[in-house]
Amino acid sequence: EDVSAKFVSQKISRTRWRPLPAAALQSPDLFATGSWDNEDNRISIWSAGDLGNAGLNGEYHGEPHLLCDIQHNGDVMDMQFLDQERIVVASSTGTVTIFRHHQNNQTLSASHRWEKAHYHVDQDTSCGGAACTGVVCNNPEIVTVGEDGRINLFRADQKDAVRTIDNADSSTLHAVTFLRTTEILTVNSIGQLKIWDLRQQRNEPSQIFSLAGDRVPLHCVDRHPNQQHIVATGGQDGMLSIWDIRQGTMPVSLLNAHEAEMWEVHFHPSDPDHLFTCSEDGSLWHWDTSTNVSEKPSFLHQGGRSTAYLSHSTINQSVVSAWLSNDPTKDRMEITNLIPHQTLSVNSLDVLGPCLVYGTDAEAIYVNRQLFA
């Protein structure tokens, strides 16, 4: 197995690779985690393991080790690196904090805090905080969404919000992503996607999409890194939905996935034919739509892992994108559960280069450095 595990005695709600500099060729080496449901929640920075220790076959040894950590008030609901040194963290208390990682002496400090960026009644009452459920960064801009249906646009160097859309949604907003620098996409607890144009002063979405009928809460969203009209979402029913925001108001395809809530969905940032999802049911799935799946030798069959083939009745290869096609005869998609022995909820995952990191309610973090070995 290429997976190294580390037991951390706290439930992990978020795992994020530190982004690599644009020209970097090396594998990602540092990642951050946030915890939840513990008496003392923490933001931690980890070294991914000893890369200098590659064995004869190039395999890595050494489990992740803690470089530094800092206490966090409330559950960590979401987190994202703003740049190489700063991490933006969303709290269940409604506060949004920027933590700075000082690499010279391996410490973490809170460099900026927006108290109660999200709140139910008013910002001043002691119990008024509403969970900040999602954060997305496009340095220096930071967008947050929350249980209060509010959207905030912050800038890393400014004390007050640049823009707040107070009643953006009457239900809980669960996640947010940038479509382009001036547009964001939110998902909510009644199965809707909404696009917001930040150049417009109007406080209404420019487009609304929704899952037909059921109003299934959506928990997570990711945008295809190269084709900004392709969006993937996951929600309470464990289904993976693929949307083409150029057309229609419903998903292009709905794929049966997990048996419980899907917590995160991520396209691989540099190889978006690959998509990863994780769930409350203890599974983490790798969806592979790259061409000729059947012909290439697959690392996925080793170790008796379960691999399901999906005939491409919903999805197949096309020049446009594997994720949007509808000719069932062309090809098929390979789906692999990367965690054969399911345990407690897999709350978070992140992929960068050949590396995957994920965190669980079993109080462990896992790093796989050989995703495409």
Coordinates of C-alpha atoms in Angstrom, one line a residue:
E1 CA 0.0 0.0 0.0
D2 CA 1.1 3.5 -0.8
V3 CA -1.0 5.0 1.9
S4 CA 0.4 6.2 5.2
A5 CA -1.9 6.8 8.1
K6 CA -1.5 9.0 11.2
F7 CA -3.7 8.8 14.2
V8 CA -4.3 12.3 15.5
S9 CA -6.7 11.9 18.4
Q10 CA -9.1 14.4 16.9
K11 CA -11.9 14.1 14.4
I12 CA -10.7 15.7 11.2
S13 CA -13.2 17.9 9.3
R14 CA -10.8 19.3 6.6
T15 CA -7.6 18.4 4.8
R16 CA -5.9 20.7 2.3
W17 CA -2.6 20.5 0.4
R18 CA -0.5 23.7 0.5
P19 CA -0.5 24.9 -3.1
L20 CA 2.8 24.6 -5.0
P21 CA 4.5 27.6 -6.6
A22 CA 3.5 27.9 -10.2
A23 CA 6.7 26.5 -11.7
A24 CA 7.3 23.9 -9.1
L25 CA 8.0 20.3 -10.2
Q26 CA 8.1 18.6 -6.9
S27 CA 5.3 16.8 -5.2
P28 CA 3.2 18.6 -2.6
D29 CA 5.0 18.4 0.8
L30 CA 2.8 20.2 3.3
F31 CA -0.8 20.0 4.2
A32 CA -3.2 21.5 6.7
T33 CA -5.9 19.9 8.7
G34 CA -8.8 21.3 10.8
S35 CA -10.8 19.4 13.4
W36 CA -14.3 19.3 14.7
D37 CA -16.4 17.9 17.5
N38 CA -13.5 17.9 19.9
E39 CA -13.3 19.9 23.2
D40 CA -10.2 21.6 21.8
N41 CA -10.3 22.0 18.0
R42 CA -7.1 22.7 16.2
I43 CA -5.6 23.9 12.9
S44 CA -2.5 21.8 12.2
I45 CA 0.3 21.9 9.6
W46 CA 1.8 18.6 8.6
S47 CA 4.8 17.5 6.6
A48 CA 3.6 14.7 4.3
G49 CA 6.3 12.3 5.3
D50 CA 10.0 11.8 4.6
L51 CA 10.5 12.2 0.9
G52 CA 14.3 11.9 1.3
N53 CA 13.6 8.3 2.3
A54 CA 12.5 6.9 -1.0
G55 CA 13.2 3.2 -1.2
L56 CA 14.6 1.2 -4.0
N57 CA 11.4 1.3 -6.0
G58 CA 10.8 4.9 -5.3
E59 CA 8.2 4.2 -2.7
Y60 CA 8.1 6.6 0.3
H61 CA 8.4 5.8 3.9
G62 CA 7.5 7.7 6.9
E63 CA 4.1 8.9 8.2
P64 CA 3.0 12.5 8.2
H65 CA 4.5 14.4 11.1
L66 CA 3.2 17.5 12.8
L67 CA 5.1 20.7 12.2
C68 CA 2.9 23.1 14.3
D69 CA -0.7 23.6 15.4
I70 CA -2.9 26.2 17.0
Q71 CA -6.2 26.2 18.8
H72 CA -9.3 27.1 16.9
N73 CA -12.5 28.3 18.4
G74 CA -15.5 26.2 17.2
D75 CA -15.6 23.4 14.7
V76 CA -13.6 23.9 11.5
M77 CA -16.3 23.9 8.8
D78 CA -14.1 24.7 5.9
M79 CA -10.6 25.9 5.1
Q80 CA -8.5 27.0 2.1
F81 CA -5.0 28.2 1.5
L82 CA -5.0 31.8 0.4
D83 CA -1.3 31.6 -0.7
Q84 CA 1.8 29.7 0.4
E85 CA 1.7 31.0 4.0
R86 CA -1.9 31.9 4.8
I87 CA -5.0 29.7 5.4
V88 CA -8.5 30.9 5.6
V89 CA -10.7 29.0 8.1
A90 CA -14.5 29.0 8.5
S91 CA -15.8 28.3 12.0
S92 CA -19.1 27.0 13.4
T93 CA -19.2 30.1 15.5
G94 CA -19.6 32.2 12.3
T95 CA -16.1 33.7 12.6
V96 CA -13.6 33.6 9.7
T97 CA -9.9 33.6 10.5
I98 CA -6.7 33.9 8.5
F99 CA -3.9 31.9 10.0
R100 CA -0.3 32.5 9.0
H101 CA 2.2 29.6 8.9
H102 CA 5.7 31.0 9.8
Q103 CA 8.0 28.6 8.1
N104 CA 11.2 29.9 9.6
N105 CA 10.2 28.8 13.1
Q106 CA 7.3 26.5 12.3
T107 CA 4.5 28.3 14.2
L108 CA 1.0 29.3 13.4
S109 CA -0.6 32.6 14.3
A110 CA -4.0 34.2 13.7
S111 CA -3.2 37.2 11.4
H112 CA -6.7 38.4 10.8
R113 CA -10.2 37.6 12.1
W114 CA -13.7 38.6 11.0
E115 CA -15.8 38.0 14.1
K116 CA -19.2 36.7 13.4
A117 CA -19.0 37.1 9.7
H118 CA -22.2 35.0 9.8
Y119 CA -24.9 35.4 12.4
H120 CA -28.6 34.7 12.9
V121 CA -30.1 37.7 14.7
D122 CA -27.5 40.4 14.9
Q123 CA -23.8 40.4 15.2
D124 CA -23.8 41.8 18.7
T125 CA -25.8 39.1 20.6
S126 CA -23.7 36.6 22.4
C127 CA -25.4 33.6 20.9
G128 CA -26.0 35.2 17.5
G129 CA -23.3 33.4 15.6
A130 CA -24.3 31.2 12.6
A131 CA -21.9 28.6 11.2
C132 CA -19.8 29.7 8.4
T133 CA -20.1 26.6 6.2
G134 CA -17.9 27.4 3.2
V135 CA -15.0 29.5 2.1
V136 CA -13.3 30.0 -1.3
C137 CA -10.2 32.1 -2.1
N138 CA -8.9 33.8 -5.1
N139 CA -6.1 35.9 -3.5
P140 CA -6.7 38.5 -2.2
E141 CA -10.4 37.9 -2.4
I142 CA -12.2 35.5 0.0
V143 CA -15.9 34.6 -0.3
T144 CA -17.7 33.0 2.6
V145 CA -21.2 31.5 2.9
G146 CA -23.1 30.3 5.9
E147 CA -26.1 28.8 7.7
D148 CA -27.6 32.3 7.7
G149 CA -28.0 32.4 3.9
R150 CA -25.4 35.2 3.8
I151 CA -22.6 35.7 1.3
N152 CA -19.6 37.8 2.3
L153 CA -16.8 39.1 0.0
F154 CA -13.7 39.9 2.0
R155 CA -10.2 41.1 1.0
A156 CA -7.3 39.7 2.9
D157 CA -5.9 43.1 3.7
Q158 CA -9.2 44.9 4.6
K159 CA -10.9 45.0 7.9
D160 CA -14.5 45.2 6.7
A161 CA -16.3 43.1 4.2
V162 CA -16.1 44.5 0.7
R163 CA -19.6 43.3 0.0
T164 CA -22.3 41.4 1.8
I165 CA -25.4 39.9 0.3
D166 CA -27.5 39.6 3.4
N167 CA -30.5 37.5 2.3
A168 CA -28.8 35.7 -0.5
D169 CA -30.7 32.5 0.4
S170 CA -33.6 31.7 2.7
S171 CA -32.0 28.3 3.3
T172 CA -28.5 27.3 4.5
L173 CA -25.7 27.8 2.0
H174 CA -23.4 24.8 2.2
A175 CA -20.6 25.5 -0.2
V176 CA -19.2 28.1 -2.7
T177 CA -16.7 28.1 -5.5
F178 CA -15.5 30.7 -8.0
L179 CA -16.6 30.2 -11.6
R180 CA -14.4 33.1 -12.8
T181 CA -12.9 36.0 -11.0
T182 CA -16.2 37.9 -10.9
E183 CA -18.7 35.1 -10.5
I184 CA -19.3 32.6 -7.8
L185 CA -21.5 29.6 -7.5
T186 CA -23.3 28.5 -4.3
V187 CA -25.2 25.3 -3.3
N188 CA -27.9 25.2 -0.7
S189 CA -29.9 22.9 1.5
I190 CA -32.8 22.6 -0.9
G191 CA -30.9 21.3 -3.9
Q192 CA -30.2 24.6 -5.7
L193 CA -27.2 26.0 -7.4
K194 CA -27.1 29.7 -7.8
I195 CA -24.7 31.9 -9.8
W196 CA -23.8 35.3 -8.4
D197 CA -22.2 38.0 -10.5
L198 CA -20.1 40.1 -8.1
R199 CA -20.0 43.0 -10.5
Q200 CA -23.7 43.5 -10.3
Q201 CA -25.0 45.5 -7.3
R202 CA -28.3 43.5 -7.4
N203 CA -28.6 41.0 -4.5
E204 CA -30.2 38.4 -6.7
P205 CA -28.5 35.4 -8.4
S206 CA -28.0 35.7 -12.1
Q207 CA -29.0 32.1 -12.6
I208 CA -30.6 29.3 -10.6
F209 CA -30.3 25.6 -11.2
S210 CA -32.0 22.9 -9.2
L211 CA -32.2 19.1 -8.8
A212 CA -35.6 18.0 -10.0
G213 CA -38.3 17.4 -7.4
D214 CA -36.6 16.2 -4.3
R215 CA -34.9 19.3 -2.8
V216 CA -32.0 17.1 -1.7
P217 CA -29.6 19.2 0.3
L218 CA -26.3 19.8 -1.6
H219 CA -23.2 19.8 0.5
C220 CA -20.3 20.3 -1.9
V221 CA -19.4 21.7 -5.3
D222 CA -16.3 21.9 -7.5
R223 CA -15.7 23.5 -10.9
H224 CA -13.9 21.8 -13.7
P225 CA -10.4 23.5 -13.7
N226 CA -10.3 24.0 -17.5
Q227 CA -13.9 24.1 -18.5
Q228 CA -15.6 26.6 -16.3
H229 CA -19.1 25.6 -17.4
I230 CA -18.8 22.1 -16.0
V231 CA -19.6 21.8 -12.3
A232 CA -19.9 18.7 -10.0
T233 CA -22.0 18.6 -6.8
G234 CA -22.8 16.1 -4.1
G235 CA -25.3 16.0 -1.4
Q236 CA -27.3 14.2 1.2
D237 CA -28.4 11.3 -1.0
G238 CA -24.8 10.5 -1.9
M239 CA -25.4 11.1 -5.7
L240 CA -22.8 12.8 -7.9
S241 CA -24.4 15.4 -10.1
I242 CA -22.7 16.9 -13.2
W243 CA -24.0 20.2 -14.4
D244 CA -23.4 22.2 -17.6
I245 CA -24.2 25.8 -16.5
R246 CA -24.5 26.9 -20.2
Q247 CA -27.7 24.9 -20.7
G248 CA -30.8 24.0 -18.9
T249 CA -31.5 24.3 -15.2
M250 CA -31.0 20.6 -14.3
P251 CA -28.0 18.4 -14.0
V252 CA -26.6 16.8 -17.2
S253 CA -26.1 13.5 -15.4
L254 CA -26.9 12.0 -12.0
L255 CA -24.6 9.2 -10.9
N256 CA -25.3 6.7 -8.2
A257 CA -22.4 7.0 -5.8
H258 CA -22.3 6.8 -2.0
E259 CA -24.8 5.3 0.4
A260 CA -24.8 8.4 2.6
E261 CA -24.0 12.1 2.5
M262 CA -21.3 13.1 0.1
W263 CA -19.1 15.6 1.9
E264 CA -16.6 16.7 -0.7
V265 CA -16.1 16.5 -4.5
H266 CA -12.9 17.5 -6.2
F267 CA -11.8 17.4 -9.8
H268 CA -8.1 16.7 -10.0
P269 CA -6.7 20.2 -10.6
S270 CA -4.3 19.3 -13.4
D271 CA -5.9 16.1 -14.7
P272 CA -9.7 16.7 -14.5
D273 CA -10.6 13.4 -16.2
H274 CA -10.2 12.2 -12.6
L275 CA -12.7 13.2 -9.9
F276 CA -12.7 12.3 -6.2
T277 CA -15.6 12.1 -3.8
C278 CA -15.9 11.2 -0.1
S279 CA -18.8 10.3 2.1
E280 CA -20.3 9.7 5.5
D281 CA -20.4 6.0 4.6
G282 CA -16.7 5.7 5.0
S283 CA -15.8 5.5 1.3
L284 CA -13.6 7.6 -1.0
W285 CA -14.2 7.1 -4.7
H286 CA -11.9 7.8 -7.6
W287 CA -13.9 8.4 -10.8
D288 CA -11.8 8.0 -13.9
T289 CA -13.1 9.1 -17.3
S290 CA -9.8 9.1 -19.1
T291 CA -9.8 7.5 -22.5
N292 CA -9.6 3.8 -23.1
V293 CA -9.9 2.9 -19.5
S294 CA -10.3 -0.8 -20.5
E295 CA -6.9 -0.9 -22.3
K296 CA -4.6 0.8 -19.8
P297 CA -3.0 -1.3 -17.0
S298 CA -4.7 -0.3 -13.9
F299 CA -3.2 0.1 -10.5
L300 CA -6.7 0.0 -9.2
H301 CA -7.1 -3.8 -9.4
Q302 CA -4.3 -4.6 -6.9
G303 CA -5.1 -5.7 -3.5
G304 CA -8.6 -6.9 -4.3
R305 CA -10.0 -3.4 -4.3
S306 CA -13.6 -3.1 -5.5
T307 CA -13.9 -1.7 -8.9
A308 CA -17.2 -1.0 -10.6
Y309 CA -17.6 -0.4 -14.3
L310 CA -20.4 2.0 -15.3
S311 CA -21.6 1.6 -18.8
H312 CA -21.6 5.1 -20.3
S313 CA -25.3 5.4 -20.5
T314 CA -24.9 8.6 -18.7
I315 CA -21.4 9.6 -19.5
N316 CA -18.8 8.9 -22.1
Q317 CA -15.8 10.3 -23.9
S318 CA -16.2 13.2 -26.2
V319 CA -14.0 15.9 -27.6
V320 CA -15.8 18.4 -25.5
S321 CA -15.5 16.7 -22.2
A322 CA -15.8 13.2 -20.8
W323 CA -18.1 14.6 -18.2
L324 CA -20.8 16.0 -20.5
S325 CA -21.2 13.4 -23.3
N326 CA -24.2 11.2 -23.8
D327 CA -23.3 8.6 -26.5
P328 CA -23.4 5.4 -24.5
T329 CA -21.5 3.3 -27.1
K330 CA -18.1 5.0 -26.8
D331 CA -16.5 4.1 -23.6
R332 CA -16.9 3.6 -20.0
M333 CA -16.0 5.1 -16.7
E334 CA -14.0 3.3 -14.0
I335 CA -14.9 3.9 -10.4
T336 CA -12.8 2.7 -7.5
N337 CA -13.3 2.9 -3.8
L338 CA -9.8 3.8 -2.5
I339 CA -10.8 2.8 1.0
P340 CA -11.7 -0.9 0.8
H341 CA -12.4 -1.4 4.5
Q342 CA -15.0 1.2 5.3
T343 CA -14.9 2.8 8.7
L344 CA -16.3 6.1 10.0
S345 CA -17.1 9.1 7.9
V346 CA -14.5 10.4 5.4
N347 CA -15.1 14.1 5.9
S348 CA -12.6 15.7 3.6
L349 CA -10.1 15.0 0.8
D350 CA -7.7 17.0 -1.3
V351 CA -5.7 16.0 -4.4
L352 CA -2.6 17.7 -5.9
G353 CA -0.2 16.1 -8.4
P354 CA 0.1 12.4 -7.5
C355 CA -0.9 12.9 -3.9
L356 CA -4.2 12.5 -2.1
V357 CA -4.8 13.4 1.6
Y358 CA -8.0 12.7 3.5
G359 CA -9.3 12.9 7.0
T360 CA -11.9 10.9 8.9
D361 CA -14.1 10.7 12.0
A362 CA -11.9 7.8 13.0
E363 CA -9.4 10.4 14.2
A364 CA -6.9 9.7 11.5
I365 CA -5.4 11.4 8.4
Y366 CA -4.2 9.4 5.4
V367 CA -1.7 10.3 2.7
N368 CA -1.5 8.5 -0.6
R369 CA 1.5 9.7 -2.6
Q370 CA 1.2 7.4 -5.6
L371 CA -2.3 8.0 -6.9
F372 CA -1.4 7.2 -10.5
A373 CA 1.4 4.7 -9.9

